[in-house]
Amino acid sequence: MLSRMFGKKEADAAPSPKNYFGMITDGDCNDHRDFEKALSSVPNNSYLQIIAIGNEVNLPYLQGISARLDFVDLIHFPNPKAVTDQDFYDAICHKEMVTWAQKA
């Protein structure tokens, strides 16, 4: 209390932790309401990568989610057998994700 009266600064609050979520999907489970409800409770300073695999995914829906929410990134691999391990990792660790991870 005295430190506040005499002007001693309190320690800065610790920055909130960063949260990375990776979600791999191969289709549309028709649970849009539950999915969007879960997205609304994602903590601040989070980054979600939706990794859509195959041609059966509901791309328009996932693209809409990615466009609407700043913290959601969509990566699509139509043919997973044609993607090398290195190509997969390069796609996931792209510039936007790396920039997010490096922010203080």
C-alpha positions as a printed Julia matrix, in Angstrom:
104×3 Matrix{Float64}:
   0.0     0.0     0.0
   2.76    2.45    0.92
   4.55    1.77   -2.33
   1.44    2.9    -4.22
   1.22    6.09   -2.17
   4.86    7.01   -2.73
   4.99    6.11   -6.39
   6.9     2.83   -6.48
   5.85    1.0    -9.6
   4.37   -2.43   -9.3
   5.9    -5.19  -11.4
   4.48   -5.44  -14.89
   1.93   -8.16  -15.32
   3.23  -11.27  -17.02
   2.2   -11.53  -20.66
  -0.6   -13.95  -21.36
   0.6   -17.29  -22.72
   0.34  -18.05  -26.41
  -1.87  -20.92  -27.47
  -1.42  -22.89  -30.67
  -4.14  -25.25  -31.77
  -3.81  -27.54  -34.77
  -6.91  -29.32  -35.99
  -6.8   -31.9   -38.74
 -10.08  -32.68  -40.47
 -11.01  -34.98  -43.31
 -14.65  -34.05  -43.67
 -17.68  -32.17  -42.47
 -19.33  -33.59  -39.37
 -22.32  -31.23  -39.52
 -21.5   -29.81  -36.1
 -21.08  -26.19  -37.17
 -22.92  -24.76  -34.16
 -20.8   -26.69  -31.65
 -17.62  -25.87  -33.54
 -18.36  -22.15  -33.67
 -19.35  -22.16  -30.0
 -15.98  -23.73  -29.16
 -14.22  -21.1   -31.3
 -15.95  -18.32  -29.36
 -14.3   -19.56  -26.16
 -10.75  -19.72  -27.55
  -8.5   -17.63  -25.29
  -6.9   -14.41  -26.48
  -3.44  -14.69  -28.0
  -4.35  -17.96  -29.7
  -3.69  -19.28  -33.18
  -5.69  -22.09  -34.76
  -4.61  -23.9   -37.89
  -7.28  -25.99  -39.53
  -5.55  -28.57  -41.72
  -8.11  -29.92  -44.17
  -7.15  -33.16  -45.87
  -8.83  -34.62  -48.94
 -11.47  -33.48  -51.37
 -14.47  -34.2   -49.15
 -13.96  -31.24  -46.79
 -16.46  -28.39  -46.73
 -13.98  -25.79  -48.0
 -16.46  -22.9   -48.37
 -17.44  -23.25  -44.71
 -13.84  -23.53  -43.47
 -12.73  -20.64  -45.69
 -15.54  -18.54  -44.21
 -14.4   -19.32  -40.68
 -10.81  -18.46  -41.59
 -11.84  -15.17  -43.23
 -14.12  -14.18  -40.35
 -11.76  -14.92  -37.46
  -8.29  -13.38  -37.37
  -6.78  -16.19  -35.33
  -7.89  -19.0   -37.69
  -5.73  -20.16  -40.58
  -6.81  -22.76  -43.14
  -4.44  -25.09  -44.94
  -5.83  -27.56  -47.48
  -4.15  -30.67  -48.87
  -6.48  -32.14  -51.52
  -4.25  -35.19  -52.01
  -2.24  -35.99  -48.87
  -0.31  -38.75  -50.66
   1.17  -36.14  -53.01
   2.57  -34.05  -50.14
   6.06  -34.72  -48.82
   6.82  -34.38  -45.13
   8.85  -31.26  -45.89
   6.02  -29.7   -47.91
   3.63  -30.41  -45.04
   5.9   -28.76  -42.46
   6.58  -25.81  -44.78
   2.84  -25.26  -45.23
   2.2   -25.35  -41.5
   5.17  -23.17  -40.52
   4.46  -20.37  -42.97
   5.35  -16.72  -42.47
   2.1   -15.67  -40.74
   2.32  -18.45  -38.16
   6.02  -17.84  -37.5
   5.37  -14.09  -37.09
   2.59  -14.83  -34.6
   4.87  -17.17  -32.64
   7.69  -14.6   -32.49
   5.56  -11.73  -31.2
   6.34  -10.8   -27.63
